[in-house]
Amino acid sequence: MRQPQTTATHAPGVRIDLIAKRSALLVALVGIWWLLSLRYPHYVLPGPLRVWDALSLIIDNGDLWRNLTVTLKRVCIGFGLAAVVSVPLGIMLGAIRPLGEFFEPVLPVLNTVSSAIWAIFGIIWFSISEASIIFVVFMTAMPLIITNVWQGTRAVNADFIELAHTLRMPGWKVMTKIYLPTVMPYFFSGARLAFGFGWRVSLVAETIGASSGIGYRLRQAADLIQTDQVFAWTLTMVAMMVALESGVLKPLENHLFRWKKEAETP
Amino acid sequence: MSNNGAAIAAPNLPDAGAIALAGISKSFPGQGGETLAVLDNISLSVRSHSIVALLGASGCGKSTLLNIIAGLVRPDRGEVSFGGIGSARFKAWRSISYMFQEDRLLPWRTTLANVEFSLEAGDMPRAERHTRARDALKLVGLDGFEDAFPHQLSGGMRSRVALARSLVTEPATLLMDEPFSKLDAQTRAQMHGELLRIHELKHMTIVFVTHDVEEAVILADEVVVLAPRPGRIREIAPIDCARPRDPTDATAIQAIQHLRALI
């Protein structure tokens, strides 16, 4: 009898090696940035120290935290709404064949509409408000998640459906107990894409349709030629995306798909 | 207070373990437009609590026959009835379990959750599902493996989980479609022992499909031999050897030889 195995972790030596490599890369990039900044005026390319000062300033006066939370809130609401709507829709479109066939042309059309157009519609319909930014994120994320979940339904094992059938399981339970777990990995890859897009799109939307948020502050800094502040905001965003990826998404994925890991690595 | 006899007596439920097939015929559309007769006029009655094997070479329609009994395929002619109730009016389908050739364990569920899956079709409370699933795992000798995922189990253990999933609903009838054919010979023999031991405890009716003569002789009280194209009954052979049966025993060898000659 085979006993359940524990997941193999990286040997400590490999880990230290990786950390060393990453640090070297970071030092090299900052070094190149610093060298380049010596050759240009600070309003074209500010050096690392100047950007650090700008960053300290917006941290100290509360600007960073205030605008970061405003933008993050908008993205999360838009993304959350999109996920809540798209997962059941995607599953139903995949599970109920006539429904899927009927609506098939809609998704490519939605996917081709540029986010900038949604931003303009957002302003027309909701004027400059929270709703317009949320709308843009929603409209960008929704088709992406639906497409991925829909595609995921093709991976549903017909044998499992037949099993549910022998148990006389009602249709909605087949969706939640067989379709939903099967499409979860597809939902995740779609959601990751959608969150990234939603984030970028919300910044663009904020530059034209908001009076707060990172996008708004970015445009303000650009208008006042505070290039060091533009850099500071950009760094903030990159740091936040990295934190979300390694602090929320990856651990969540590892937990949800722990049944998969070992099954796929022989 | 009047003594209400009807209320005290056991409710008059149909015995879903007594199965009768009357004149079952089935054909499927074949290649090139003509119809392909798969089953022709099958009549058979299965006693409650007995073990019946449907034995035949491939193409004799034995799996189709099992699916018709399970209510998954509708026959063209004839009727299936359970405890005297025709399948059209029969309601207690959840008292019939179906075990497939493959284990069909859901890879994202733990062993315990896989067993519980059978109980989730209805509206049994979670706590009761838990206890029942634990008991079923104990019954097949897998206690201690509740939290393991299917990929962590050996083929024989996976087969036990599938068996537990079929038994957790306390079925009156267990239908099995070549359930152990993918296991190696030794594990298969172990599973035969397990199945017979559990049958001794639970007394469910078992109808199973096999092309393995030895398996039929070891397990069944009665072997229904099917002839192919179209599938019809060639002979219904009672197996009278004493249990536990040994395939090297003289009477068993005789029965095996007799059945081999028929298929």
CSV table of N, CA, C and O in Angstrom, one decimal, chain A residues 27-97:
chain,number,residue,atom,x,y,z
A,27,VAL,N,19.9,44.5,-8.4
A,27,VAL,CA,21.0,45.4,-8.3
A,27,VAL,C,21.4,45.9,-9.7
A,27,VAL,O,21.7,47.1,-9.9
A,28,ALA,N,21.5,45.0,-10.6
A,28,ALA,CA,22.0,45.3,-12.0
A,28,ALA,C,21.0,46.3,-12.6
A,28,ALA,O,21.4,47.3,-13.2
A,29,LEU,N,19.7,46.1,-12.5
A,29,LEU,CA,18.7,46.9,-13.1
A,29,LEU,C,18.7,48.4,-12.5
A,29,LEU,O,18.7,49.4,-13.2
A,30,VAL,N,18.8,48.4,-11.1
A,30,VAL,CA,18.9,49.7,-10.5
A,30,VAL,C,20.1,50.4,-10.9
A,30,VAL,O,20.1,51.7,-11.1
A,31,GLY,N,21.2,49.7,-11.0
A,31,GLY,CA,22.5,50.2,-11.4
A,31,GLY,C,22.4,50.9,-12.8
A,31,GLY,O,22.9,52.0,-13.0
A,32,ILE,N,21.8,50.2,-13.7
A,32,ILE,CA,21.7,50.7,-15.1
A,32,ILE,C,20.8,51.9,-15.1
A,32,ILE,O,21.1,52.9,-15.7
A,33,TRP,N,19.8,51.9,-14.3
A,33,TRP,CA,18.8,53.0,-14.2
A,33,TRP,C,19.6,54.2,-13.7
A,33,TRP,O,19.5,55.3,-14.2
A,34,TRP,N,20.4,54.0,-12.7
A,34,TRP,CA,21.2,55.1,-12.0
A,34,TRP,C,22.2,55.7,-13.0
A,34,TRP,O,22.2,56.9,-13.2
A,35,LEU,N,22.9,54.8,-13.8
A,35,LEU,CA,23.9,55.3,-14.8
A,35,LEU,C,23.2,56.1,-15.8
A,35,LEU,O,23.7,57.2,-16.2
A,36,LEU,N,22.0,55.6,-16.3
A,36,LEU,CA,21.3,56.3,-17.4
A,36,LEU,C,20.8,57.7,-16.9
A,36,LEU,O,20.9,58.7,-17.6
A,37,SER,N,20.3,57.7,-15.6
A,37,SER,CA,19.8,58.9,-15.1
A,37,SER,C,20.8,60.0,-15.0
A,37,SER,O,20.5,61.2,-15.0
A,38,LEU,N,22.1,59.7,-14.9
A,38,LEU,CA,23.1,60.7,-14.8
A,38,LEU,C,23.3,61.5,-16.1
A,38,LEU,O,23.7,62.6,-16.1
A,39,ARG,N,22.8,60.9,-17.2
A,39,ARG,CA,23.0,61.5,-18.5
A,39,ARG,C,21.8,62.4,-18.9
A,39,ARG,O,21.9,63.1,-19.9
A,40,TYR,N,20.7,62.3,-18.2
A,40,TYR,CA,19.5,63.0,-18.6
A,40,TYR,C,19.0,63.9,-17.5
A,40,TYR,O,19.2,63.7,-16.3
A,41,PRO,N,18.3,65.0,-17.9
A,41,PRO,CA,17.7,65.9,-16.8
A,41,PRO,C,16.7,65.1,-16.0
A,41,PRO,O,16.0,64.2,-16.5
A,42,HIS,N,16.4,65.5,-14.8
A,42,HIS,CA,15.6,64.7,-13.8
A,42,HIS,C,14.1,64.7,-14.3
A,42,HIS,O,13.4,63.8,-13.9
A,43,TYR,N,13.7,65.7,-15.1
A,43,TYR,CA,12.2,65.6,-15.5
A,43,TYR,C,12.0,64.7,-16.7
A,43,TYR,O,10.9,64.4,-17.1
A,44,VAL,N,13.2,64.2,-17.3
A,44,VAL,CA,13.0,63.1,-18.3
A,44,VAL,C,13.3,61.8,-17.6
A,44,VAL,O,12.4,60.9,-17.8
A,45,LEU,N,14.3,61.6,-16.9
A,45,LEU,CA,14.6,60.3,-16.3
A,45,LEU,C,15.2,60.6,-14.9
A,45,LEU,O,16.4,60.8,-14.7
A,46,PRO,N,14.4,60.6,-13.9
A,46,PRO,CA,14.9,60.8,-12.5
A,46,PRO,C,15.6,59.6,-12.0
A,46,PRO,O,15.3,58.5,-12.4
A,47,GLY,N,16.6,59.8,-11.2
A,47,GLY,CA,17.4,58.7,-10.7
A,47,GLY,C,16.7,58.0,-9.5
A,47,GLY,O,15.7,58.5,-9.0
A,48,PRO,N,17.3,56.9,-9.1
A,48,PRO,CA,16.7,56.1,-8.1
A,48,PRO,C,16.5,56.9,-6.8
A,48,PRO,O,15.4,56.7,-6.1
A,49,LEU,N,17.4,57.7,-6.4
A,49,LEU,CA,17.3,58.4,-5.1
A,49,LEU,C,16.2,59.4,-5.2
A,49,LEU,O,15.4,59.5,-4.2
A,50,ARG,N,16.1,60.1,-6.3
A,50,ARG,CA,15.0,61.1,-6.4
A,50,ARG,C,13.6,60.5,-6.4
A,50,ARG,O,12.7,61.0,-5.7
A,51,VAL,N,13.5,59.3,-7.0
A,51,VAL,CA,12.3,58.6,-7.0
A,51,VAL,C,12.0,58.1,-5.6
A,51,VAL,O,10.8,58.1,-5.2
A,52,TRP,N,13.0,57.7,-4.9
A,52,TRP,CA,12.8,57.2,-3.5
A,52,TRP,C,12.3,58.3,-2.7
A,52,TRP,O,11.4,58.1,-1.8
A,53,ASP,N,12.8,59.6,-2.9
A,53,ASP,CA,12.3,60.7,-2.1
A,53,ASP,C,10.8,61.0,-2.4
A,53,ASP,O,10.1,61.3,-1.5
A,54,ALA,N,10.5,60.9,-3.8
A,54,ALA,CA,9.1,61.1,-4.2
A,54,ALA,C,8.2,60.1,-3.5
A,54,ALA,O,7.1,60.4,-3.0
A,55,LEU,N,8.7,58.9,-3.5
A,55,LEU,CA,7.9,57.8,-2.9
A,55,LEU,C,7.7,58.0,-1.4
A,55,LEU,O,6.6,57.9,-0.9
A,56,SER,N,8.8,58.4,-0.7
A,56,SER,CA,8.7,58.7,0.7
A,56,SER,C,7.7,59.8,1.0
A,56,SER,O,6.9,59.8,1.9
A,57,LEU,N,7.7,60.8,0.0
A,57,LEU,CA,6.8,61.9,0.2
A,57,LEU,C,5.3,61.5,0.2
A,57,LEU,O,4.5,61.8,1.0
A,58,ILE,N,5.0,60.7,-0.9
A,58,ILE,CA,3.6,60.3,-1.0
A,58,ILE,C,3.2,59.2,0.0
A,58,ILE,O,2.0,59.1,0.4
A,59,ILE,N,4.2,58.5,0.6
A,59,ILE,CA,3.8,57.6,1.7
A,59,ILE,C,3.6,58.5,2.9
A,59,ILE,O,2.6,58.2,3.6
A,60,ASP,N,4.4,59.5,3.2
A,60,ASP,CA,4.3,60.3,4.4
A,60,ASP,C,3.0,61.1,4.4
A,60,ASP,O,2.4,61.2,5.4
A,61,ASN,N,2.6,61.7,3.3
A,61,ASN,CA,1.4,62.5,3.3
A,61,ASN,C,0.1,61.8,3.1
A,61,ASN,O,-0.9,62.3,2.9
A,62,GLY,N,0.3,60.4,3.0
A,62,GLY,CA,-1.0,59.6,2.9
A,62,GLY,C,-1.6,59.5,1.5
A,62,GLY,O,-2.5,58.8,1.3
A,63,ASP,N,-0.9,60.1,0.6
A,63,ASP,CA,-1.4,60.1,-0.8
A,63,ASP,C,-1.4,58.7,-1.4
A,63,ASP,O,-2.4,58.3,-2.0
A,64,LEU,N,-0.4,58.0,-1.1
A,64,LEU,CA,-0.2,56.7,-1.7
A,64,LEU,C,-1.3,55.7,-1.2
A,64,LEU,O,-2.0,55.1,-2.0
A,65,TRP,N,-1.4,55.7,0.1
A,65,TRP,CA,-2.4,54.7,0.7
A,65,TRP,C,-3.8,55.1,0.2
A,65,TRP,O,-4.6,54.2,-0.2
A,66,ARG,N,-4.2,56.4,0.2
A,66,ARG,CA,-5.5,56.8,-0.1
A,66,ARG,C,-5.9,56.4,-1.6
A,66,ARG,O,-6.9,55.7,-1.8
A,67,ASN,N,-5.0,56.7,-2.5
A,67,ASN,CA,-5.3,56.5,-3.9
A,67,ASN,C,-5.2,55.0,-4.3
A,67,ASN,O,-5.9,54.5,-5.1
A,68,LEU,N,-4.2,54.3,-3.6
A,68,LEU,CA,-4.1,52.9,-3.8
A,68,LEU,C,-5.4,52.1,-3.4
A,68,LEU,O,-5.9,51.3,-4.2
A,69,THR,N,-5.9,52.5,-2.3
A,69,THR,CA,-7.1,51.8,-1.8
A,69,THR,C,-8.3,52.1,-2.7
A,69,THR,O,-9.1,51.3,-3.0
A,70,VAL,N,-8.4,53.4,-3.1
A,70,VAL,CA,-9.5,53.8,-4.0
A,70,VAL,C,-9.5,53.0,-5.3
A,70,VAL,O,-10.4,52.3,-5.7
A,71,THR,N,-8.3,52.9,-5.9
A,71,THR,CA,-8.2,52.1,-7.2
A,71,THR,C,-8.4,50.6,-7.0
A,71,THR,O,-9.1,50.0,-7.7
A,72,LEU,N,-7.7,50.1,-5.9
A,72,LEU,CA,-7.9,48.7,-5.6
A,72,LEU,C,-9.3,48.3,-5.4
A,72,LEU,O,-9.8,47.3,-5.9
A,73,LYS,N,-10.0,49.2,-4.7
A,73,LYS,CA,-11.4,48.9,-4.4
A,73,LYS,C,-12.2,48.8,-5.7
A,73,LYS,O,-13.0,47.9,-5.9
A,74,ARG,N,-12.0,49.8,-6.6
A,74,ARG,CA,-12.7,49.8,-7.9
A,74,ARG,C,-12.4,48.5,-8.7
A,74,ARG,O,-13.3,47.9,-9.2
A,75,VAL,N,-11.1,48.2,-8.7
A,75,VAL,CA,-10.8,47.0,-9.5
A,75,VAL,C,-11.4,45.7,-8.9
A,75,VAL,O,-12.0,44.9,-9.6
A,76,CYS,N,-11.3,45.6,-7.6
A,76,CYS,CA,-11.9,44.4,-6.9
A,76,CYS,C,-13.4,44.3,-7.1
A,76,CYS,O,-13.9,43.2,-7.3
A,77,ILE,N,-14.1,45.4,-7.0
A,77,ILE,CA,-15.6,45.4,-7.2
A,77,ILE,C,-15.9,44.9,-8.6
A,77,ILE,O,-16.7,44.0,-8.8
A,78,GLY,N,-15.2,45.6,-9.6
A,78,GLY,CA,-15.5,45.3,-11.0
A,78,GLY,C,-15.1,43.8,-11.3
A,78,GLY,O,-15.9,43.1,-11.9
A,79,PHE,N,-14.0,43.4,-10.8
A,79,PHE,CA,-13.5,42.1,-11.0
A,79,PHE,C,-14.4,41.0,-10.3
A,79,PHE,O,-14.8,40.0,-10.9
A,80,GLY,N,-14.8,41.4,-9.1
A,80,GLY,CA,-15.6,40.4,-8.3
A,80,GLY,C,-17.0,40.2,-9.0
A,80,GLY,O,-17.5,39.1,-9.1
A,81,LEU,N,-17.6,41.4,-9.4
A,81,LEU,CA,-18.9,41.3,-10.1
A,81,LEU,C,-18.7,40.4,-11.3
A,81,LEU,O,-19.6,39.5,-11.6
A,82,ALA,N,-17.6,40.7,-12.1
A,82,ALA,CA,-17.4,39.9,-13.3
A,82,ALA,C,-17.3,38.4,-13.0
A,82,ALA,O,-17.9,37.6,-13.7
A,83,ALA,N,-16.6,38.1,-12.0
A,83,ALA,CA,-16.4,36.6,-11.6
A,83,ALA,C,-17.7,36.0,-11.2
A,83,ALA,O,-18.1,34.9,-11.7
A,84,VAL,N,-18.5,36.7,-10.4
A,84,VAL,CA,-19.8,36.2,-9.9
A,84,VAL,C,-20.7,35.9,-11.1
A,84,VAL,O,-21.5,35.0,-11.1
A,85,VAL,N,-20.7,36.8,-12.1
A,85,VAL,CA,-21.6,36.7,-13.2
A,85,VAL,C,-21.1,35.7,-14.2
A,85,VAL,O,-21.8,34.8,-14.7
A,86,SER,N,-19.7,35.7,-14.4
A,86,SER,CA,-19.2,34.9,-15.5
A,86,SER,C,-19.1,33.4,-15.2
A,86,SER,O,-19.2,32.6,-16.2
A,87,VAL,N,-18.8,33.0,-14.0
A,87,VAL,CA,-18.6,31.6,-13.7
A,87,VAL,C,-19.9,30.8,-14.0
A,87,VAL,O,-19.9,29.9,-14.8
A,88,PRO,N,-21.0,31.2,-13.4
A,88,PRO,CA,-22.3,30.5,-13.7
A,88,PRO,C,-22.6,30.6,-15.2
A,88,PRO,O,-23.0,29.6,-15.8
A,89,LEU,N,-22.5,31.7,-15.8
A,89,LEU,CA,-22.8,31.9,-17.2
A,89,LEU,C,-21.9,31.0,-18.1
A,89,LEU,O,-22.4,30.3,-19.0
A,90,GLY,N,-20.6,31.0,-17.8
A,90,GLY,CA,-19.7,30.1,-18.6
A,90,GLY,C,-20.0,28.7,-18.5
A,90,GLY,O,-20.0,27.9,-19.4
A,91,ILE,N,-20.4,28.2,-17.2
A,91,ILE,CA,-20.7,26.8,-17.0
A,91,ILE,C,-22.0,26.5,-17.7
A,91,ILE,O,-22.1,25.5,-18.4
A,92,MET,N,-23.0,27.4,-17.7
A,92,MET,CA,-24.3,27.1,-18.3
A,92,MET,C,-24.1,27.0,-19.8
A,92,MET,O,-24.7,26.2,-20.5
A,93,LEU,N,-23.3,28.0,-20.4
A,93,LEU,CA,-23.1,28.0,-21.8
A,93,LEU,C,-22.4,26.7,-22.3
A,93,LEU,O,-22.6,26.2,-23.4
A,94,GLY,N,-21.5,26.2,-21.4
A,94,GLY,CA,-20.8,25.0,-21.8
A,94,GLY,C,-21.6,23.7,-21.6
A,94,GLY,O,-21.5,22.7,-22.3
A,95,ALA,N,-22.4,23.7,-20.5
A,95,ALA,CA,-23.2,22.5,-20.1
A,95,ALA,C,-24.4,22.3,-21.0
A,95,ALA,O,-24.9,21.2,-21.2
A,96,ILE,N,-25.0,23.4,-21.3
A,96,ILE,CA,-26.3,23.3,-22.1
A,96,ILE,C,-26.0,23.7,-23.5
A,96,ILE,O,-25.8,24.9,-23.9
A,97,ARG,N,-25.9,22.7,-24.3
A,97,ARG,CA,-25.4,22.8,-25.7
A,97,ARG,C,-26.1,23.8,-26.5
A,97,ARG,O,-25.5,24.7,-27.2
